[in-house]
Structures are given as C-alpha cells and as structure tokens.
PDB file of C-alpha atoms in Angstrom:
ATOM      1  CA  UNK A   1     200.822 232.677 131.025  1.00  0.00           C
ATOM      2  CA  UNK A   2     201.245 229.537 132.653  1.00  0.00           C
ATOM      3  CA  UNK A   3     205.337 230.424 133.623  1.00  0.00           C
ATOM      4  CA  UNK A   4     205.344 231.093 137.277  1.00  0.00           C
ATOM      5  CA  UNK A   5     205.758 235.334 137.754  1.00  0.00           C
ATOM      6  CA  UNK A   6     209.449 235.259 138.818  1.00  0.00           C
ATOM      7  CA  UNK A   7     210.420 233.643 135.025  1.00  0.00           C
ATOM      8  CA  UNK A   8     207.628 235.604 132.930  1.00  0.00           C
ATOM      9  CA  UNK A   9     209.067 238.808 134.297  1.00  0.00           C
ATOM     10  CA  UNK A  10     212.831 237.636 133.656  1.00  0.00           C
ATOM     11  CA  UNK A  11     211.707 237.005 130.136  1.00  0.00           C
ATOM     12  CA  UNK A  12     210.324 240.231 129.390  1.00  0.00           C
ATOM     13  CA  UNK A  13     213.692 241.981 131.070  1.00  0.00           C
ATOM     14  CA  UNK A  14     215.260 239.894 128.473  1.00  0.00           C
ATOM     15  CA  UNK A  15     213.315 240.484 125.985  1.00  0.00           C
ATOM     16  CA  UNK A  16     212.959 244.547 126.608  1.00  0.00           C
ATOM     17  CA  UNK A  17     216.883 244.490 127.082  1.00  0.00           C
ATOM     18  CA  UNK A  18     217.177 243.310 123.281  1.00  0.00           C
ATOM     19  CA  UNK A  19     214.729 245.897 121.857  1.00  0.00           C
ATOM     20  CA  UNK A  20     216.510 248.515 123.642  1.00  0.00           C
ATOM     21  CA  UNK A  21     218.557 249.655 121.014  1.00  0.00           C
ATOM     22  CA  UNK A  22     215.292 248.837 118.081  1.00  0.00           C
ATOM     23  CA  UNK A  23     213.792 251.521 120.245  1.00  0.00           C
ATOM     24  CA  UNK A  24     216.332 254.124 119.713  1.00  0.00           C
ATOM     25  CA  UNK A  25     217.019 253.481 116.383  1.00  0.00           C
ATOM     26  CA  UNK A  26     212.926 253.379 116.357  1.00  0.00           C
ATOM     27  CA  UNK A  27     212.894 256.861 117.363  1.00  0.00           C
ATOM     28  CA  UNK A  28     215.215 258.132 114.968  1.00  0.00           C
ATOM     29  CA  UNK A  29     213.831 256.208 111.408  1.00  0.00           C
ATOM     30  CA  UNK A  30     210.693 256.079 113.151  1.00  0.00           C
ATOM     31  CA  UNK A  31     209.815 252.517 112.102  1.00  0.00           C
ATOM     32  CA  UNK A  32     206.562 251.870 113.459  1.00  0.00           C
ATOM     33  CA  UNK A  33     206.359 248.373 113.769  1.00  0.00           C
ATOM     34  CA  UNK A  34     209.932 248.557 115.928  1.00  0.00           C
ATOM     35  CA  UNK A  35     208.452 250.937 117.968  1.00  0.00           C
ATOM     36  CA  UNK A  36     204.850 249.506 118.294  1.00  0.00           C
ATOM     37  CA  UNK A  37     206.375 246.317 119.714  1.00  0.00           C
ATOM     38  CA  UNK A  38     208.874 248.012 122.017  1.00  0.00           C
ATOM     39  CA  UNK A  39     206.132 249.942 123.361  1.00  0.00           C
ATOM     40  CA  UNK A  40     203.939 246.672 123.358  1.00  0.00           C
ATOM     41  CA  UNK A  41     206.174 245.123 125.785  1.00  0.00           C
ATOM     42  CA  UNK A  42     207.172 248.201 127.648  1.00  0.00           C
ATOM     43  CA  UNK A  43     203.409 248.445 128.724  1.00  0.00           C
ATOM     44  CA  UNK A  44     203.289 244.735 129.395  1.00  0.00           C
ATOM     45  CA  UNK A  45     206.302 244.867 131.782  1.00  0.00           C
ATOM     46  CA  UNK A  46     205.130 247.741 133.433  1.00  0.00           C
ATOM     47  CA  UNK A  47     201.372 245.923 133.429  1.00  0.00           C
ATOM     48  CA  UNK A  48     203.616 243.131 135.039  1.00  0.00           C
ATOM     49  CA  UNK A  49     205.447 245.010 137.790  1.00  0.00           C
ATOM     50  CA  UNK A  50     202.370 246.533 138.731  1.00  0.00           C
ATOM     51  CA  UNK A  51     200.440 243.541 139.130  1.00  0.00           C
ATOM     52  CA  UNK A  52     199.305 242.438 142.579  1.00  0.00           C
ATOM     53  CA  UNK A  53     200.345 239.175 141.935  1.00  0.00           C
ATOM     54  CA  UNK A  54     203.789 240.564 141.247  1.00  0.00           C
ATOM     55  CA  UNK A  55     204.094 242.427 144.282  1.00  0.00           C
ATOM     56  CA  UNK A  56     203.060 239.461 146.420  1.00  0.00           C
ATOM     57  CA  UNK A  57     205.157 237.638 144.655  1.00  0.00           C
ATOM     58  CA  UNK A  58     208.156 239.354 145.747  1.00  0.00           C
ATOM     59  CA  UNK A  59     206.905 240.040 149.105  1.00  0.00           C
ATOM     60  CA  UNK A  60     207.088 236.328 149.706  1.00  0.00           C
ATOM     61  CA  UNK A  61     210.400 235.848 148.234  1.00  0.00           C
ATOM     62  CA  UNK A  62     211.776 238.445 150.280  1.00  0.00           C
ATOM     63  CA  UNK A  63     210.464 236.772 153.760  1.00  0.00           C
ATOM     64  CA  UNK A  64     211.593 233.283 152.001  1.00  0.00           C
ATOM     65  CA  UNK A  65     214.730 234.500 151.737  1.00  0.00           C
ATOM     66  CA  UNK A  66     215.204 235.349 155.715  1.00  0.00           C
ATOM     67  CA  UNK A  67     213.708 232.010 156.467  1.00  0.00           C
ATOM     68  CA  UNK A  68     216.482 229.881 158.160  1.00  0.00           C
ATOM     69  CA  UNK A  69     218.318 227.701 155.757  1.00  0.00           C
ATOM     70  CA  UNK A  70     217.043 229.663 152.997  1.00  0.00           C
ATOM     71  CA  UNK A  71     219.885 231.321 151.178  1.00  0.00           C
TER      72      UNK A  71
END
C-alpha cells in the first residue's frame, strides 16, 4: 500500500497477466481456489482503476508529460 499508484497498478497488470491462463483453465476444471484469486485480483484492479486517486493520478501524468522538458 505504501508503492506509489503508477507501480501498484503495474504490479497487478503483471500479476493479472500471469493468472490469465489459471483463469481459463479455472473455468474449465473449475478449481476454486484458481478462480477465487483471479477474481480476487480482477476486483482489486478494477477497485484500482476506479479509484480517484488513480484517475488523478493519471490526470497529472498526462499534463506532466506536456510540461516542457518533460518527455
């Protein structure tokens, strides 16, 4: 929690990106621990993106990123 927003989020891509296929094959054997965790950290991603704190976040590093000498 104490990972600024930009890396908590890239972690969780990461981390969602890898369980990917668990839930799939979750799905099909329907393994319920697979599939309680993907879903776990599908709602905290989405939790995350949706977070006011996320959206400012990004807000800011879009203007950053047209500041001059920011590239």
């Amino acid at each position: 929690m104490a990972a600024p927003l930009a890396d908590r989020s890239a972690v969780l891509e990461e981390r969602w990106s890898a369980l990917l296929p668990l839930d799939v094959t979750a799905a099909d054997v329907v393994a319920d621990s697979a599939s309680d965790e993907v879903g776990r950290l599908r709602r905290e991603l989405d939790d995350l993106r949706g977070s006011r704190s996320f959206r400012t976040g990004q807000a800011i590093a879009k203007v950053a990123s047209r500041l001059p000498g920011r590239r």
